[in-house]
PDB file of C-alpha atoms in Angstrom:
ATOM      1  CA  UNK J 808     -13.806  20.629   3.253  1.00  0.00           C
ATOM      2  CA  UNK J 809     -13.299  18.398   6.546  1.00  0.00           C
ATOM      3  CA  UNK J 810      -9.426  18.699   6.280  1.00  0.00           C
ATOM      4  CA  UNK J 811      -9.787  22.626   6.239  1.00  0.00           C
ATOM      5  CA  UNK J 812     -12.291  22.604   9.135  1.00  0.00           C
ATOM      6  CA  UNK J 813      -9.379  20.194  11.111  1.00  0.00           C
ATOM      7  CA  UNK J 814      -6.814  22.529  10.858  1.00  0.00           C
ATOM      8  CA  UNK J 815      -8.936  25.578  11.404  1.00  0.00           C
ATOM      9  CA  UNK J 816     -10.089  23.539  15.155  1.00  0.00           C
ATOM     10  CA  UNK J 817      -6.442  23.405  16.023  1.00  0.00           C
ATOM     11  CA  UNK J 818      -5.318  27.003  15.023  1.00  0.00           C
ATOM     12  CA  UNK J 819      -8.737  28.749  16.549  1.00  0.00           C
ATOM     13  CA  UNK J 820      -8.185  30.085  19.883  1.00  0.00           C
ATOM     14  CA  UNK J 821      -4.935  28.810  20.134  1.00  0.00           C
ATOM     15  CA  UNK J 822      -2.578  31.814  21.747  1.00  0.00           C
ATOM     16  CA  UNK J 823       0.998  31.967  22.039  1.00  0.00           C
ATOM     17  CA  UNK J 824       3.762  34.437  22.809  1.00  0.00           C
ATOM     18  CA  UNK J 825       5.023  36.231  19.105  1.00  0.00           C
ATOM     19  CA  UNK J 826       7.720  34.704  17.913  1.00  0.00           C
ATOM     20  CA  UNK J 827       7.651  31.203  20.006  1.00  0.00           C
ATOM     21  CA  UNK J 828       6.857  28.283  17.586  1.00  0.00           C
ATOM     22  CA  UNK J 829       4.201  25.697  18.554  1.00  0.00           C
ATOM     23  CA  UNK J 830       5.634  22.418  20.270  1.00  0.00           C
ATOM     24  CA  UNK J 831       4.705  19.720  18.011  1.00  0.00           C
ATOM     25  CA  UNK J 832       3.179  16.763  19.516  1.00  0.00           C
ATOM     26  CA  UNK J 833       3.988  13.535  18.116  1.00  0.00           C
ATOM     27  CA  UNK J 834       3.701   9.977  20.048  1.00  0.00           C
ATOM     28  CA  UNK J 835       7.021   8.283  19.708  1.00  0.00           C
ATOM     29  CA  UNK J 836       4.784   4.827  18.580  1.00  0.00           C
ATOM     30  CA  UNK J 837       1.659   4.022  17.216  1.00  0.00           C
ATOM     31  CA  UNK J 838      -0.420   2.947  19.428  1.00  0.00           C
ATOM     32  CA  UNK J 839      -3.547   1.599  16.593  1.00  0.00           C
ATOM     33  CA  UNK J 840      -5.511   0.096  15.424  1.00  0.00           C
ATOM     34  CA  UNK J 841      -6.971   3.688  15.313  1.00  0.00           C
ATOM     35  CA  UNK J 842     -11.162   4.231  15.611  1.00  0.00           C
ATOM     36  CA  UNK J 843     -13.542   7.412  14.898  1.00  0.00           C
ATOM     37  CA  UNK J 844     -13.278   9.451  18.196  1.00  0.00           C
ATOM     38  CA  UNK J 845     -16.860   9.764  19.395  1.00  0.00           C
ATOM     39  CA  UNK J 846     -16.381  13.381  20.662  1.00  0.00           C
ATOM     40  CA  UNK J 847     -15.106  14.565  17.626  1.00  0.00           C
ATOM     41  CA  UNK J 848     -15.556  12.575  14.289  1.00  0.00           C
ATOM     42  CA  UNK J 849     -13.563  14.363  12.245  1.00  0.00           C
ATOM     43  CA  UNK J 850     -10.756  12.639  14.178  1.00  0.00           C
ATOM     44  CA  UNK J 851      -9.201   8.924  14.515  1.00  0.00           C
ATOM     45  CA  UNK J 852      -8.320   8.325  18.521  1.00  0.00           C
ATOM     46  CA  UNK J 853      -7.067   5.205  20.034  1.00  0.00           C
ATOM     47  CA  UNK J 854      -7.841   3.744  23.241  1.00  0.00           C
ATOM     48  CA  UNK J 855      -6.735   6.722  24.757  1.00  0.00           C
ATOM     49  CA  UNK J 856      -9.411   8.758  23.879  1.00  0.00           C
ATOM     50  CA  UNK J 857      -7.529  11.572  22.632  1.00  0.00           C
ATOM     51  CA  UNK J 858      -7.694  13.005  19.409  1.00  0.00           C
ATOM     52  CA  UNK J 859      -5.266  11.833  16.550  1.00  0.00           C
ATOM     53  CA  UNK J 860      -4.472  14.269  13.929  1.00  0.00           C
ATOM     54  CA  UNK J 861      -2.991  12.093  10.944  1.00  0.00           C
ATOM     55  CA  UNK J 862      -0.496  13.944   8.505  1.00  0.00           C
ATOM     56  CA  UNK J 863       1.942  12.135   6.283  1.00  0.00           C
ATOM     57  CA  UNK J 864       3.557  11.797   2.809  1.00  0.00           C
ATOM     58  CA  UNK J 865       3.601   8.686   0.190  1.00  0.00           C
ATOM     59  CA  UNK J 866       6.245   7.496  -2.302  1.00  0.00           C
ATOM     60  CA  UNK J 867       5.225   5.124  -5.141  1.00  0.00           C
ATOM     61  CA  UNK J 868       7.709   2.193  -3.875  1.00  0.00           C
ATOM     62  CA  UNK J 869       7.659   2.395  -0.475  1.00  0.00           C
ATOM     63  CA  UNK J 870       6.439  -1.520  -0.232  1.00  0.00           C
ATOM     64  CA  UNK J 871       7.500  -2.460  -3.552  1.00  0.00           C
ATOM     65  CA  UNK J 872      10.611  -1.703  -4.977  1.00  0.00           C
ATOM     66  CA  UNK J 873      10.122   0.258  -8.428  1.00  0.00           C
ATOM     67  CA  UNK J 874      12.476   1.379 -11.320  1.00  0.00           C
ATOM     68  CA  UNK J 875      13.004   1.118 -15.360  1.00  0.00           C
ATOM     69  CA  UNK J 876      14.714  -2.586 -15.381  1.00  0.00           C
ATOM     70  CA  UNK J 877      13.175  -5.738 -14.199  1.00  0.00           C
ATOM     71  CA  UNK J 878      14.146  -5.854 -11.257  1.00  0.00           C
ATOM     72  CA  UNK J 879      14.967  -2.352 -10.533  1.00  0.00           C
ATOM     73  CA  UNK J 880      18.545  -1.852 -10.156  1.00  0.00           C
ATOM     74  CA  UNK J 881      18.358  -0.137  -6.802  1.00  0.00           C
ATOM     75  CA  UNK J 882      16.476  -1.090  -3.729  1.00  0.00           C
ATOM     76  CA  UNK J 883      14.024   1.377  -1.715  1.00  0.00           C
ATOM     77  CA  UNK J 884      15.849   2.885   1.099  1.00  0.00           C
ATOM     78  CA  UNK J 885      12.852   2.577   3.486  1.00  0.00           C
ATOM     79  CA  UNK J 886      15.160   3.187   6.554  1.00  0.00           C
ATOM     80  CA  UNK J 887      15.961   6.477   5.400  1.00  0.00           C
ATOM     81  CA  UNK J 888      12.274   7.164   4.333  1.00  0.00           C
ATOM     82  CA  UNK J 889      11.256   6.098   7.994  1.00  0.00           C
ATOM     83  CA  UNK J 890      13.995   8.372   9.182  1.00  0.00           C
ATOM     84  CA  UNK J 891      12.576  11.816   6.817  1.00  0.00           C
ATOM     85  CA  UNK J 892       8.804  10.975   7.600  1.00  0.00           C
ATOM     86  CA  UNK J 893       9.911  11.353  11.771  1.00  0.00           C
ATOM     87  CA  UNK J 894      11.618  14.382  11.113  1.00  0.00           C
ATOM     88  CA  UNK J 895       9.042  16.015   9.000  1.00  0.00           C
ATOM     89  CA  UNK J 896       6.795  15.437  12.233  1.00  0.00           C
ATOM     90  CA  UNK J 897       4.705  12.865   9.852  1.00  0.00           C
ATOM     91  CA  UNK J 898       2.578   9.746  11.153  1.00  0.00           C
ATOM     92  CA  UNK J 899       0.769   8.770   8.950  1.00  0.00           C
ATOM     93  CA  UNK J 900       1.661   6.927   5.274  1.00  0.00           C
ATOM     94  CA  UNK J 901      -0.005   4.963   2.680  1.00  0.00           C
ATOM     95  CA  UNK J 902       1.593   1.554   1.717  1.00  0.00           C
ATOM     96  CA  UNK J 903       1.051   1.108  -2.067  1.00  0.00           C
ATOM     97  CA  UNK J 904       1.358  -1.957  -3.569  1.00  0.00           C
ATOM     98  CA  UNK J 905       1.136  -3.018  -7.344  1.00  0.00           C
ATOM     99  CA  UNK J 906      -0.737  -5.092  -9.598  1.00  0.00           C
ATOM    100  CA  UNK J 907       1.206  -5.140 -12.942  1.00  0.00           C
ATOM    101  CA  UNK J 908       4.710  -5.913 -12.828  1.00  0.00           C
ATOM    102  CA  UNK J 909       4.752  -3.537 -15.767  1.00  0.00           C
ATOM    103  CA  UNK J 910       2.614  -0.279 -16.179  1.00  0.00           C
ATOM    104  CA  UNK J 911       3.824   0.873 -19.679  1.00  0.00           C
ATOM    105  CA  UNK J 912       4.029   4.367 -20.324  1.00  0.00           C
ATOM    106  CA  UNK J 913       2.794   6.522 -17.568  1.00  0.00           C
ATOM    107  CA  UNK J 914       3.020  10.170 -15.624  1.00  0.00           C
ATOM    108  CA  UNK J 915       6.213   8.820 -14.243  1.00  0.00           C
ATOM    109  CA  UNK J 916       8.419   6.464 -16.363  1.00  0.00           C
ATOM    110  CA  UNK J 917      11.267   5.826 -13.486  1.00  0.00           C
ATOM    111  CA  UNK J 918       8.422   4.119 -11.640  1.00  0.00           C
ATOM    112  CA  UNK J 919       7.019   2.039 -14.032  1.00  0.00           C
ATOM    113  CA  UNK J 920       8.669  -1.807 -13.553  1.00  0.00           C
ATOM    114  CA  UNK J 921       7.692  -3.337 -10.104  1.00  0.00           C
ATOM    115  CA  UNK J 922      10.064  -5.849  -8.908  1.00  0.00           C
ATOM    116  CA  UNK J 923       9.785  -8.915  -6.874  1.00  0.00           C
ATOM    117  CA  UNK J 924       8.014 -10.198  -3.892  1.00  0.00           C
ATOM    118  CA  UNK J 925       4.401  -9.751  -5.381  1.00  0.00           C
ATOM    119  CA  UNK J 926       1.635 -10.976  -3.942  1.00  0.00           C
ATOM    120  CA  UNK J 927       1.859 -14.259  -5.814  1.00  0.00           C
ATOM    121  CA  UNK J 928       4.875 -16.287  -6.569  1.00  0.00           C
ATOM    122  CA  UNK J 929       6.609 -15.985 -10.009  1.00  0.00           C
ATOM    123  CA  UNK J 930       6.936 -20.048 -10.500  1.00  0.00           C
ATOM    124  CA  UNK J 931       6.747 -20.820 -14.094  1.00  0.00           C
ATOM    125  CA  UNK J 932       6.874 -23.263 -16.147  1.00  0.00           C
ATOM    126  CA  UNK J 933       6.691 -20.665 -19.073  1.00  0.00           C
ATOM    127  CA  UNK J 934       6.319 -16.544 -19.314  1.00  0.00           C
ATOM    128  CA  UNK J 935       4.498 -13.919 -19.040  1.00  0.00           C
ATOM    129  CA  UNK J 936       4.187 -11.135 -21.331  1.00  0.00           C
ATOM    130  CA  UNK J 937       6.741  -9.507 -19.413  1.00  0.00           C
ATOM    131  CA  UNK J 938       9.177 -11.160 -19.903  1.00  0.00           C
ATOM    132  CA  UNK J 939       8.733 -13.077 -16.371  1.00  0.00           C
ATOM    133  CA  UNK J 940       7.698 -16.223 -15.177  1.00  0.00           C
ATOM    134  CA  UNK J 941       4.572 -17.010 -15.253  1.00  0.00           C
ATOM    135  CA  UNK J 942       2.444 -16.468 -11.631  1.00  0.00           C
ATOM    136  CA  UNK J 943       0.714 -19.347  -9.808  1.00  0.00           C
ATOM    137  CA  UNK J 944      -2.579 -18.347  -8.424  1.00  0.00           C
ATOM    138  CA  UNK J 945      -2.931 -20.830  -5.934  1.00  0.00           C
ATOM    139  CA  UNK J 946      -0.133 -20.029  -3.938  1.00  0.00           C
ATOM    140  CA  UNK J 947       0.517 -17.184  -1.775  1.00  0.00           C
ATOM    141  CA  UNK J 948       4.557 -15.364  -1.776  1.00  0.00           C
ATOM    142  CA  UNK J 949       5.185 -15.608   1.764  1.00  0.00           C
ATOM    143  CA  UNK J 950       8.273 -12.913   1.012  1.00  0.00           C
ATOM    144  CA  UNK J 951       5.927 -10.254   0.412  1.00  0.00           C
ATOM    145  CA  UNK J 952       3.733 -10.726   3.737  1.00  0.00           C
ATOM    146  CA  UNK J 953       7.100 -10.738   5.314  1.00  0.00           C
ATOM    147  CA  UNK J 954       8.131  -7.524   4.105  1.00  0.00           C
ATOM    148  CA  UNK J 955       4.464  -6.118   4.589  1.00  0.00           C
ATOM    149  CA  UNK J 956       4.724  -7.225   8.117  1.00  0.00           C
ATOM    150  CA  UNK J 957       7.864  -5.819   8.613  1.00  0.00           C
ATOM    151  CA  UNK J 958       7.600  -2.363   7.381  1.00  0.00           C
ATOM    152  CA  UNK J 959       4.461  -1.977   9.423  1.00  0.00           C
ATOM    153  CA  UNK J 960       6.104  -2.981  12.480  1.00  0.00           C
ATOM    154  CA  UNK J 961       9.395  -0.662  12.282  1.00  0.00           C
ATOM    155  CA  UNK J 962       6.251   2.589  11.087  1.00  0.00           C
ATOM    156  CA  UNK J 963       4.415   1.836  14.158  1.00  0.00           C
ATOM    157  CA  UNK J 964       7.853   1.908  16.138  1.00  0.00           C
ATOM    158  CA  UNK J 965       8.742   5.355  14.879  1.00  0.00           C
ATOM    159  CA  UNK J 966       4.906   6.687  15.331  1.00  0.00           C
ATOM    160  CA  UNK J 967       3.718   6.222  11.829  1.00  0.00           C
ATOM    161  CA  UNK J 968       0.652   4.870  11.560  1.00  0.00           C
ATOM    162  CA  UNK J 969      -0.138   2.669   8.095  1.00  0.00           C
ATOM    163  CA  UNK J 970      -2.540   2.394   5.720  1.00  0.00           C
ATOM    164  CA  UNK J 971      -2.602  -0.982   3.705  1.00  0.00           C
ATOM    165  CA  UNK J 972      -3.200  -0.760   0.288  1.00  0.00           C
ATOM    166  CA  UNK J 973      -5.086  -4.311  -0.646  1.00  0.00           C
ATOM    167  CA  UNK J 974      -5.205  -3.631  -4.407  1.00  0.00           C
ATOM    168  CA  UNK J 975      -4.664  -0.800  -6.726  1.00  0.00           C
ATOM    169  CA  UNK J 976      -7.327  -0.957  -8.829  1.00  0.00           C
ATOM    170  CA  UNK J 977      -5.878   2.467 -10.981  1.00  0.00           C
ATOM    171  CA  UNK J 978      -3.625   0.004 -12.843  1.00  0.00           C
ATOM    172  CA  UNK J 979      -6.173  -2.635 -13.885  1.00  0.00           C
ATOM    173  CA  UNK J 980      -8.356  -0.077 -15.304  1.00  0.00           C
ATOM    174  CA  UNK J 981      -5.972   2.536 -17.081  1.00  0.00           C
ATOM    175  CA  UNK J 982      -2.669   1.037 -17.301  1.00  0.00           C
ATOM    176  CA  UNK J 983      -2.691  -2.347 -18.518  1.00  0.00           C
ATOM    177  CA  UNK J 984      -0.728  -3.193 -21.935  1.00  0.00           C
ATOM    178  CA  UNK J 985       0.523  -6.036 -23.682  1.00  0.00           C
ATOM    179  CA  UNK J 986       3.749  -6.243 -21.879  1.00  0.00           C
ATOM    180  CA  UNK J 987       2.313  -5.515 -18.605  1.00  0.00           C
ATOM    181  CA  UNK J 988       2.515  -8.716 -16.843  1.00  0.00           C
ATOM    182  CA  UNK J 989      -1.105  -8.901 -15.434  1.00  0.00           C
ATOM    183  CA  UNK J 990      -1.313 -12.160 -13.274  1.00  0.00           C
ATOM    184  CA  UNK J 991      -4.900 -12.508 -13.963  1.00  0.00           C
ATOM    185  CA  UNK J 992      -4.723 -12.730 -18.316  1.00  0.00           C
ATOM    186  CA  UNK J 993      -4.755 -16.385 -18.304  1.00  0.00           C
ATOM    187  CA  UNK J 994      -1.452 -16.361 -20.624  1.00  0.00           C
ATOM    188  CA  UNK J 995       0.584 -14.634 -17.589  1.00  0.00           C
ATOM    189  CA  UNK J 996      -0.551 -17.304 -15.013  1.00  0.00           C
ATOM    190  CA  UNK J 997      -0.516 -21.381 -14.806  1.00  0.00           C
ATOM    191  CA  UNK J 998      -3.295 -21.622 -13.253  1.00  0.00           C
ATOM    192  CA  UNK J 999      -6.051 -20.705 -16.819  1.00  0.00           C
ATOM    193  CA  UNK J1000      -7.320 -18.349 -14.981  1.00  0.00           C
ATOM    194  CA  UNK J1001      -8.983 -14.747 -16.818  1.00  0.00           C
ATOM    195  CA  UNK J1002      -9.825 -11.778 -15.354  1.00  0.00           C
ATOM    196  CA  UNK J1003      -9.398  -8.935 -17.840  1.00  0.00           C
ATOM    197  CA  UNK J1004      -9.506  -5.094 -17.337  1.00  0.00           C
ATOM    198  CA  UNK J1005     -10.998  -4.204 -14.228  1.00  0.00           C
ATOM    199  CA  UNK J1006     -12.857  -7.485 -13.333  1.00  0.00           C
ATOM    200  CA  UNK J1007     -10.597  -8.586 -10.549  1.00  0.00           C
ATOM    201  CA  UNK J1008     -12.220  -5.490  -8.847  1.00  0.00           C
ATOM    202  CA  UNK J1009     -15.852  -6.089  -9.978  1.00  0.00           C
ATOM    203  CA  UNK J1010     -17.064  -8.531  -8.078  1.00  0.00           C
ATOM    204  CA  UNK J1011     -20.502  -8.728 -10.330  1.00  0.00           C
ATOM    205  CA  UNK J1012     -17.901  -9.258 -12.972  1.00  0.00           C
ATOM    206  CA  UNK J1013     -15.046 -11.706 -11.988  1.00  0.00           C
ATOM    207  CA  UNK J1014     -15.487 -15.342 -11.645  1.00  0.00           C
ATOM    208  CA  UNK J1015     -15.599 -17.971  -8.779  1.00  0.00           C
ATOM    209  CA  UNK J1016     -12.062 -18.862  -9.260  1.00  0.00           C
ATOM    210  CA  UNK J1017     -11.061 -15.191  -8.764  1.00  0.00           C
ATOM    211  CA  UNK J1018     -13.115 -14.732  -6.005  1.00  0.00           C
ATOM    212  CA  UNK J1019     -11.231 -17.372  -4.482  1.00  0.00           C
ATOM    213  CA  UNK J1020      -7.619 -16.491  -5.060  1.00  0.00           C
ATOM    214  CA  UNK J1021      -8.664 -12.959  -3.755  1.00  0.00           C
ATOM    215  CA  UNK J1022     -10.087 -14.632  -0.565  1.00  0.00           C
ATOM    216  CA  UNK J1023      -7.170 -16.533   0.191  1.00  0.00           C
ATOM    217  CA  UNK J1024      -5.353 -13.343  -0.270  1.00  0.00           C
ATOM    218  CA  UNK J1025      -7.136 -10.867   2.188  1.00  0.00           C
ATOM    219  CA  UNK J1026      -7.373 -13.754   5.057  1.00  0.00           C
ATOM    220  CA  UNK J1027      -3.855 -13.958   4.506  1.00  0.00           C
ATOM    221  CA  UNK J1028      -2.967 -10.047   4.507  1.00  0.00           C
ATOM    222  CA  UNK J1029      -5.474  -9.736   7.780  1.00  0.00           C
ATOM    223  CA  UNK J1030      -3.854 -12.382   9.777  1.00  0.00           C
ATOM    224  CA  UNK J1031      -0.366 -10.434   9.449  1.00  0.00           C
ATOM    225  CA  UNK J1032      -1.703  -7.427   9.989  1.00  0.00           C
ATOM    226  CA  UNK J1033      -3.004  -8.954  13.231  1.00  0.00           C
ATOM    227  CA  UNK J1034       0.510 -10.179  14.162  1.00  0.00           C
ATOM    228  CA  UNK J1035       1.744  -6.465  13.743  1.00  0.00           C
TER     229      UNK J1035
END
């Protein structure tokens, strides 16, 4: 309902000569963190004032590079994705990132092994159900921050504003399996720690320990995202 009402506010009363397309209006950078405009809330603005009318598109591995081996064979071109999303007039994208470093059998089976940097290192000693080394907990892969950090930064220089994805809780819940990798089964990590199903998004549910490693992580994500 609200994104029909936007688009119907910028078509109303809006006249032009037949046959003479509409300039499109696009800042060449993002100029965010973006806020509710207070003359219009149905809008983001920035500290402009004026009003920001988001529009984008989303690939599975545009953070995390995705594919049918482990690791995927090919890396995301994400300079060429930067490059389409500008020329489709876009700015605005969702960053997905993964949980399971394999999601089994789902809608699309091209996408379904996530390859390296996750959020936590891959340090062993012993594997994961995967196939993989197993994750430690305690530590943070600074590789992954680095490539957050990164893609944000070269978005926001092409206008693209970004939307972090912290966790994606759609895999804990419906796509876990016993070859799925899951750093939180307490086999798949050194560090004993269990957090089955959807617990490491249920915070009535998951343990101190969890709590913890998922503490370390946000402070962590926020302080790059402040550098950006």
């Amino acid at each position: 309902m609200l994104l029909i009402l936007s688009v119907a506010a910028l078509t109303t009363g809006c006249r032009r000569e037949v046959g003479v397309s509409l300039a499109p209006l696009r800042a060449p950078r993002a100029t965010g963190p973006l806020r509710v405009n207070p003359a219009n809330r149905r809008y983001f603005t920035d500290a402009s004032g004026k009003a920001i009318y988001l529009t984008g598109s989303h690939t599975w591995p545009n953070l995390l590079d995705r594919g049918t081996i482990s690791p995927p064979g090919i890396a995301f071109d994400y300079t060429n994705y930067i490059k389409w999303m500008v020329s489709h007039n876009f700015n605005f994208m969702r960053l997905w990132t993964a949980e399971l470093p394999n999601s089994g059998k789902t809608e699309d089976p091209y996408d379904n092994v996530v390859g390296p940097p996750m959020k936590w290192p891959r340090t062993g000693p012993g594997y994961a159900n995967d196939g993989g080394l197993k994750f430690d907990l305690r530590q943070l892969d600074p590789n992954y921050f680095e490539r957050m950090r990164s893609r944000i930064i070269t978005a926001g220089n092409n206008g693209i504003y970004v939307s972090v994805m912290l966790f994606n809780g759609f895999e804990w819940q419906f796509e876990t399996n016993p070859k799925d990798g899951n750093p939180f089964f307490d086999s798949n990590n050194v560090n004993g720690i269990d957090c089955r199903g959807a617990c490491p998004t249920d915070t009535s549910a998951m343990p101190k320990e969890v709590w913890s490693v998922e503490q370390a992580y946000h402070s962590k994500g926020y302080r790059f995202g402040e550098r950006s």
